[in-house]
MMTF fields as JSON, N, C-alpha, C and O atoms, coordinates in Angstrom:
{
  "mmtfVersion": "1.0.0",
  "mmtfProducer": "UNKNOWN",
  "numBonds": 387,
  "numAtoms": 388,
  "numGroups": 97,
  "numChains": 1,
  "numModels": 1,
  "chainsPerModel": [1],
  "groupsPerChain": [97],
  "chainIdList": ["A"],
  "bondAtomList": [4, 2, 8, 6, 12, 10, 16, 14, 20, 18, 24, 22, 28, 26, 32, 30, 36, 34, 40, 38, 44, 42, 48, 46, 52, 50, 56, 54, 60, 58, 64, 62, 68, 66, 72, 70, 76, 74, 80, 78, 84, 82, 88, 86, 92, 90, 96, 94, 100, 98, 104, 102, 108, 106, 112, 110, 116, 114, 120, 118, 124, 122, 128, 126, 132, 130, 136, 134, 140, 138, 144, 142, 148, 146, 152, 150, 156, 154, 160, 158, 164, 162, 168, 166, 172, 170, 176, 174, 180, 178, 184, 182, 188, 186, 192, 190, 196, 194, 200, 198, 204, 202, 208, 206, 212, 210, 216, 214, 220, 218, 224, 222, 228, 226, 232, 230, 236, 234, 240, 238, 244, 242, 248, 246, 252, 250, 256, 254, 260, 258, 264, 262, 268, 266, 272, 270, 276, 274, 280, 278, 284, 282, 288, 286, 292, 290, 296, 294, 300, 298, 304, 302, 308, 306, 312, 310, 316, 314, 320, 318, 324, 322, 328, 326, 332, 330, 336, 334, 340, 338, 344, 342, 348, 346, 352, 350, 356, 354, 360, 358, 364, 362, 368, 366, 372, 370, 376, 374, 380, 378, 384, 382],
  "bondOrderList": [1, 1, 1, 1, 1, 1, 1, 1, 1, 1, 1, 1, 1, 1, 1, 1, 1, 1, 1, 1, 1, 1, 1, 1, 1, 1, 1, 1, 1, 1, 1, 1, 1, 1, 1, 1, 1, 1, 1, 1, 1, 1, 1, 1, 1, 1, 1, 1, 1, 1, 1, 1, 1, 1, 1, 1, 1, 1, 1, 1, 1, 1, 1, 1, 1, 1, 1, 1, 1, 1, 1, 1, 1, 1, 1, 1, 1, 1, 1, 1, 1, 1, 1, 1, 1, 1, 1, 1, 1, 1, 1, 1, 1, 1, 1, 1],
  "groupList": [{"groupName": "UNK", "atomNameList": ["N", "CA", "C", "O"], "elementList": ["N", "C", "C", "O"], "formalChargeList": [0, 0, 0, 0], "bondAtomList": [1, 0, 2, 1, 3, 2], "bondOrderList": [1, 1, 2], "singleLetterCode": "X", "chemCompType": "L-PEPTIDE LINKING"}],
  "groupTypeList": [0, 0, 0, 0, 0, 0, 0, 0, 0, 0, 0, 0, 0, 0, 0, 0, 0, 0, 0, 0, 0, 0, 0, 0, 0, 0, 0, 0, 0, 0, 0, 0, 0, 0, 0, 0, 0, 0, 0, 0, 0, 0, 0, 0, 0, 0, 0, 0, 0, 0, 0, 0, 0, 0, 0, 0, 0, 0, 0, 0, 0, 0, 0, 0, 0, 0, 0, 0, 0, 0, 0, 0, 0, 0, 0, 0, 0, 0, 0, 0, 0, 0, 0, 0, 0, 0, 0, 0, 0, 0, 0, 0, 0, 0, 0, 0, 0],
  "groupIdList": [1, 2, 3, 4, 5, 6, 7, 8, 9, 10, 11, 12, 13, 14, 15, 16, 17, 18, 19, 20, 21, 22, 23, 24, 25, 26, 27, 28, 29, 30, 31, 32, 33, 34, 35, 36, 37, 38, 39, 40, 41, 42, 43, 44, 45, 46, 47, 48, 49, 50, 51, 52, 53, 54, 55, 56, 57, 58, 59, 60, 61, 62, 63, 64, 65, 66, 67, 68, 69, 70, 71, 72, 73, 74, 75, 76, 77, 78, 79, 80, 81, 82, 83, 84, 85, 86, 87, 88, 89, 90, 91, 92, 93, 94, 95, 96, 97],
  "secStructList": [7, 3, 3, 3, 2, 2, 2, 2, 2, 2, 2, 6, 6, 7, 1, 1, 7, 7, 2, 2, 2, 2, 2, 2, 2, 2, 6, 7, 7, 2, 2, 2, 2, 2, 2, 2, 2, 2, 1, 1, 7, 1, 7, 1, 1, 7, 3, 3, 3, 7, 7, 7, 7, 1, 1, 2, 2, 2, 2, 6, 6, 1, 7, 7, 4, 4, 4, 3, 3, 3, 7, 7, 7, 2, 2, 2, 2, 2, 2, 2, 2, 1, 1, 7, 2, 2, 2, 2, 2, 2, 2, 2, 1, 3, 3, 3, 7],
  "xCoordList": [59.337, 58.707, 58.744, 59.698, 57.448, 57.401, 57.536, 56.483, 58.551, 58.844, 58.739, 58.902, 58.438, 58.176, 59.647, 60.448, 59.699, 60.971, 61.618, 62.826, 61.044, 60.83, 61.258, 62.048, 60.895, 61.189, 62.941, 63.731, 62.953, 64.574, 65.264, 66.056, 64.991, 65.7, 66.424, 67.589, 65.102, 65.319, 65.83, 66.544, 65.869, 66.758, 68.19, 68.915, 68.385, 70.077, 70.311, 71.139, 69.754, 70.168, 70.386, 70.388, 70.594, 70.527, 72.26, 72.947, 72.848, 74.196, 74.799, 75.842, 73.936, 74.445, 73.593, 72.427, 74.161, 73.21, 72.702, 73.785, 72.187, 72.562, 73.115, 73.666, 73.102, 74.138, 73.312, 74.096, 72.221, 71.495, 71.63, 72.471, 71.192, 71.31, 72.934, 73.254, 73.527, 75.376, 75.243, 76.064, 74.824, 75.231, 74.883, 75.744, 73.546, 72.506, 73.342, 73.52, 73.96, 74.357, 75.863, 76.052, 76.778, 77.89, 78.156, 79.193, 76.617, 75.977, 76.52, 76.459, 77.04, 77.136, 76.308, 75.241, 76.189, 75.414, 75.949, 77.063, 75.072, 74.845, 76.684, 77.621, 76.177, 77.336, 78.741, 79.572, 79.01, 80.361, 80.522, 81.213, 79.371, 80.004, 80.18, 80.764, 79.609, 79.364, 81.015, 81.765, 81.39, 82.733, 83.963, 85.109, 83.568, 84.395, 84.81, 85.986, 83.486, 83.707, 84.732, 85.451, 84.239, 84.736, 85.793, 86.443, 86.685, 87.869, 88.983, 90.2, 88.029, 88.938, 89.095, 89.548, 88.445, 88.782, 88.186, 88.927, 86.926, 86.002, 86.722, 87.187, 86.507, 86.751, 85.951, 86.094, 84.901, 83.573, 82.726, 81.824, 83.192, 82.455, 83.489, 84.63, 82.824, 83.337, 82.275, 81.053, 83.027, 82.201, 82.816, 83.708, 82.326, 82.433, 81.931, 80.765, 82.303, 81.535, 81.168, 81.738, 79.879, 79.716, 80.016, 80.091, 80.194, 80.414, 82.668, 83.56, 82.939, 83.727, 84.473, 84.798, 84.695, 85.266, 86.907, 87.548, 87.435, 88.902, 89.559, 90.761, 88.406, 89.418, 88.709, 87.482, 89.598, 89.279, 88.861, 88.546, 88.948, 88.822, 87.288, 86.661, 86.83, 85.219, 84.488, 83.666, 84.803, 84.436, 84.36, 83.278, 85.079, 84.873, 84.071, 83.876, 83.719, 82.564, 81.357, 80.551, 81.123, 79.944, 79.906, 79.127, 80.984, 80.534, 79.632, 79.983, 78.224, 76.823, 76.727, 77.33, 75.961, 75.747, 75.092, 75.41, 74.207, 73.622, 74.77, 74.49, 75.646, 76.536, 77.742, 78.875, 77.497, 78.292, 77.081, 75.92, 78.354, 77.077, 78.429, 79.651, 77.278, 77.832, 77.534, 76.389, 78.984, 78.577, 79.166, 80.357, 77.869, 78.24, 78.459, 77.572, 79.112, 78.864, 78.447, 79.153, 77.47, 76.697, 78.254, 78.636, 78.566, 79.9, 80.757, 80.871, 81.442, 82.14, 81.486, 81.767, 81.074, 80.451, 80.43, 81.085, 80.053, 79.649, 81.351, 81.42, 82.422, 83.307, 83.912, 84.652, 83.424, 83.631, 83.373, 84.274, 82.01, 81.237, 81.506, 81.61, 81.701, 82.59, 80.68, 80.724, 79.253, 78.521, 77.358, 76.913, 76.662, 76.044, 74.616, 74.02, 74.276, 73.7, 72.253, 71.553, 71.659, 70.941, 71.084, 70.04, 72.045, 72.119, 71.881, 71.574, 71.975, 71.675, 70.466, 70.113, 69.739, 68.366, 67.409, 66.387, 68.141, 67.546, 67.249, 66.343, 68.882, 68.742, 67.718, 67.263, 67.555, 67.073, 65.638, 65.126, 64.816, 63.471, 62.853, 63.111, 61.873, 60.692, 60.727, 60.697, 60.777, 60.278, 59.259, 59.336, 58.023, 56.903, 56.781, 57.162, 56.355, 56.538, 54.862, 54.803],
  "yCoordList": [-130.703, -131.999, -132.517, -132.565, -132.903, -133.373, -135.03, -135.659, -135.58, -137.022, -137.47, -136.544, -139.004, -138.947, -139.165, -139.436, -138.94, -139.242, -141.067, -141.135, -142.018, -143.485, -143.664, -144.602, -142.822, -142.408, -142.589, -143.519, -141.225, -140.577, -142.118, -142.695, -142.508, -143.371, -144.867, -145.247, -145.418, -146.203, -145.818, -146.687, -144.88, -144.264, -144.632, -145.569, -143.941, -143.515, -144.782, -144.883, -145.7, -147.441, -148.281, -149.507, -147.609, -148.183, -148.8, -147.812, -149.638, -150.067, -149.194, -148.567, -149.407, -149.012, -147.682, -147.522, -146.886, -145.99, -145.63, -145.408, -145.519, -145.501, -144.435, -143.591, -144.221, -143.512, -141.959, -141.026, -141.729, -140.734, -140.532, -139.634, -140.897, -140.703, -140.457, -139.712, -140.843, -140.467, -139.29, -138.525, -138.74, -137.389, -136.576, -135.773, -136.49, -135.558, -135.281, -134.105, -136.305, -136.441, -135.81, -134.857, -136.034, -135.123, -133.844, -133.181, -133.524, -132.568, -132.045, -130.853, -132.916, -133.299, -133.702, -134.039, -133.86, -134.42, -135.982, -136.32, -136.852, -138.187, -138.87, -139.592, -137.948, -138.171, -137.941, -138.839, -137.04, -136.929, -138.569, -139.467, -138.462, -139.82, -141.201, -142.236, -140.941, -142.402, -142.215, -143.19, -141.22, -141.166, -141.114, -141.445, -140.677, -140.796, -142.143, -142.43, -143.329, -144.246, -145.398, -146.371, -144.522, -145.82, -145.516, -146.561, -144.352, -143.533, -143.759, -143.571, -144.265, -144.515, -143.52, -143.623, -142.119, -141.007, -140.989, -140.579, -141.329, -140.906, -142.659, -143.722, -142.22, -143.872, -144.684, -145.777, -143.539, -144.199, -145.427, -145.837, -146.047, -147.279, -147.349, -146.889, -148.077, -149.571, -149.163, -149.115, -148.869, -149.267, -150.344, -150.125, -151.365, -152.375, -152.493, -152.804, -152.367, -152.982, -154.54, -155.527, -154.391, -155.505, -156.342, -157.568, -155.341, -156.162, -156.569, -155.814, -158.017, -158.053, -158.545, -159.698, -157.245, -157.088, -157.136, -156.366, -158.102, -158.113, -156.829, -156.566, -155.94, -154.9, -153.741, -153.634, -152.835, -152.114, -150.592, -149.672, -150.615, -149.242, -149.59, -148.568, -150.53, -150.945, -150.781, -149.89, -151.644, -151.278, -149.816, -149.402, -149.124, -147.462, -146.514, -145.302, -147.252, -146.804, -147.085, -146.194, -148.386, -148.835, -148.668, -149.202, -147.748, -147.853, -146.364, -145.259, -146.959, -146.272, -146.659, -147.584, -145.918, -145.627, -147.678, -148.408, -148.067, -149.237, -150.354, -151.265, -150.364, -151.03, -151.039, -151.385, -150.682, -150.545, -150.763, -150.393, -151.808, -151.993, -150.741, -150.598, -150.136, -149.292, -149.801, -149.844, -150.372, -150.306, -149.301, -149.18, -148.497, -147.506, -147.92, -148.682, -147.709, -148.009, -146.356, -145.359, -146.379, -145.298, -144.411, -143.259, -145.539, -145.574, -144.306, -143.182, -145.07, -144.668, -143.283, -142.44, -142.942, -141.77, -141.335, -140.334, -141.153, -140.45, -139.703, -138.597, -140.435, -140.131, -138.952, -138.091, -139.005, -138.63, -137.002, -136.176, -136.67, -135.541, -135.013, -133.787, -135.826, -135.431, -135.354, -135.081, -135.715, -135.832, -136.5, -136.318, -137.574, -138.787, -138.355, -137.278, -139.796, -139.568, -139.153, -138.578, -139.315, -139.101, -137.561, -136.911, -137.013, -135.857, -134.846, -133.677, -135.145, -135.149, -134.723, -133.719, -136.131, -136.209, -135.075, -134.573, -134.805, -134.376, -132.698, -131.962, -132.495, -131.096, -130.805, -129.728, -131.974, -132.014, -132.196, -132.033, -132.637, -132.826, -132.383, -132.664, -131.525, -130.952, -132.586, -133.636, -132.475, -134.119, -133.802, -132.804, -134.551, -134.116, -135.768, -136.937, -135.274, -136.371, -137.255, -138.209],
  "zCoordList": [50.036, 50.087, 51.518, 52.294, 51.686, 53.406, 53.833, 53.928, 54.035, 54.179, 55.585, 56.38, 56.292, 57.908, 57.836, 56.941, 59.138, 60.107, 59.733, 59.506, 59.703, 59.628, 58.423, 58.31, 57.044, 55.653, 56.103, 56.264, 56.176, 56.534, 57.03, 56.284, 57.935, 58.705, 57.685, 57.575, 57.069, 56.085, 55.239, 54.738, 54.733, 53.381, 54.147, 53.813, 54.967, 55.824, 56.364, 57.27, 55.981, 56.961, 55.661, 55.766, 54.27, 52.966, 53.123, 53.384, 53.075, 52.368, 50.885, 50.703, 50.218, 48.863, 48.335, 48.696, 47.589, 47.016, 45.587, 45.046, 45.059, 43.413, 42.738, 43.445, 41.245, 40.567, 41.037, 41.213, 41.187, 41.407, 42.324, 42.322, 43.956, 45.162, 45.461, 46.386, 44.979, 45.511, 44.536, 45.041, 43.633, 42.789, 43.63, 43.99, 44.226, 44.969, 46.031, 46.35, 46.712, 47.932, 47.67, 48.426, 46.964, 46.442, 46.037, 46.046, 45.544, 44.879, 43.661, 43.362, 42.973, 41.554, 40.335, 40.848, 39.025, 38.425, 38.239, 38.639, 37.617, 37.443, 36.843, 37.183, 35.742, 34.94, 35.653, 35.521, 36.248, 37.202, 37.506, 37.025, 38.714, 39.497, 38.588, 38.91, 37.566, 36.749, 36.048, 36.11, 35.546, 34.934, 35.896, 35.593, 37.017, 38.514, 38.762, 38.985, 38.717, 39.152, 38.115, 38.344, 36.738, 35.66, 35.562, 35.514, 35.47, 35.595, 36.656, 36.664, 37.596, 39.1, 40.111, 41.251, 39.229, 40.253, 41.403, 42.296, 41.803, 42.541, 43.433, 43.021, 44.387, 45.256, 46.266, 46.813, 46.295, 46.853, 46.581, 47.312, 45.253, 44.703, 43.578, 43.607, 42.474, 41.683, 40.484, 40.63, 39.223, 37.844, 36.948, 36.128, 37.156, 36.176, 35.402, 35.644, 33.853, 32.816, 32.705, 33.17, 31.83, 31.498, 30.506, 30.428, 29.664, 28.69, 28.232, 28.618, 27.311, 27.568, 26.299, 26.018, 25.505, 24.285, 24.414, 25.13, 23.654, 24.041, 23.175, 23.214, 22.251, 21.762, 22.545, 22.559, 23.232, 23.96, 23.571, 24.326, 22.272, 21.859, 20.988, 20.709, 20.672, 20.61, 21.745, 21.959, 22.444, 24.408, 24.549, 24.966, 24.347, 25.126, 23.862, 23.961, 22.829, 22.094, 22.634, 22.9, 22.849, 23.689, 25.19, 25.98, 25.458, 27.194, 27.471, 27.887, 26.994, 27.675, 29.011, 29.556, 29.475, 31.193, 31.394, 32.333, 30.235, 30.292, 30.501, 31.28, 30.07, 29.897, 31.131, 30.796, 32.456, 33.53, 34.72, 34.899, 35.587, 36.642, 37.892, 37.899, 38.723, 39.949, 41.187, 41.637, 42.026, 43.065, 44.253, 44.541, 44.974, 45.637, 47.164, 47.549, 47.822, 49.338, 50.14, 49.987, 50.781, 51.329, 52.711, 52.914, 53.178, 54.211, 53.774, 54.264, 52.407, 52.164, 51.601, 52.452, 51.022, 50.299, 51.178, 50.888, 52.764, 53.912, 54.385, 54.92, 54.108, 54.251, 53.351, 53.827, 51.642, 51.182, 51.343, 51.19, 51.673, 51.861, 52.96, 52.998, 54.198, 55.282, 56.628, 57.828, 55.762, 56.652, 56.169, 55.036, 57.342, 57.066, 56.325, 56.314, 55.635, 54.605, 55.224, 54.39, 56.481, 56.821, 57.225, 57.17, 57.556, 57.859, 56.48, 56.716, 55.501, 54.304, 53.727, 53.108, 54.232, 54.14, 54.796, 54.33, 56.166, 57.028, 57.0, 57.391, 56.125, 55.31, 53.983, 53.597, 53.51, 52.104, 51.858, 50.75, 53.226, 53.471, 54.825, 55.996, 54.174, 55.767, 56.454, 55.812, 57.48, 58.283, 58.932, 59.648, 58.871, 59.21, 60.783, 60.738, 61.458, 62.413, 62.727, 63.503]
}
């Protein structure tokens, strides 16, 4: 896939990334990082549920992917992988100039 250079740039100047773009970028599937994050394992971001059932074993019946907000920080993830997200990009798309 052939993306411009200007593409790349704005992507890699993003703050946050979503549950998809941090998998790709980990090179994991969706689900890892989403259970990473709610789990605590993964430390690149934050899964908070939304919803707020005081019995907790109802809650982890209903905790669908819909039901958790993710926040990723691009930073940190860059740390994680050990190289920037644009460098990433830069592997991951022809750049057509």
């Amino acid at each position: 896939m052939e993306v411009s250079e200007s593409w790349i740039r704005k992507q890699a100047e993003k703050l946050q990334l979503s549950v998809k773009e941090a998998a790709e970028f980990v090179g994991k599937g969706q689900q890892y990082v989403r259970v990473g994050l709610q789990t605590g394992r993964l430390k690149f971001g934050t899964a908070i549920p939304k919803f707020k059932d005081k019995n907790e074993e109802q809650a982890r019946r209903r905790a669908g992917k819909n039901n958790w907000d993710y926040d990723i920080q691009r930073i940190q993830v860059e740390k994680y992988v050990g190289i920037t997200y644009k460098e990433f990009l830069e592997m991951k798309y022809v750049v057509t100039v």
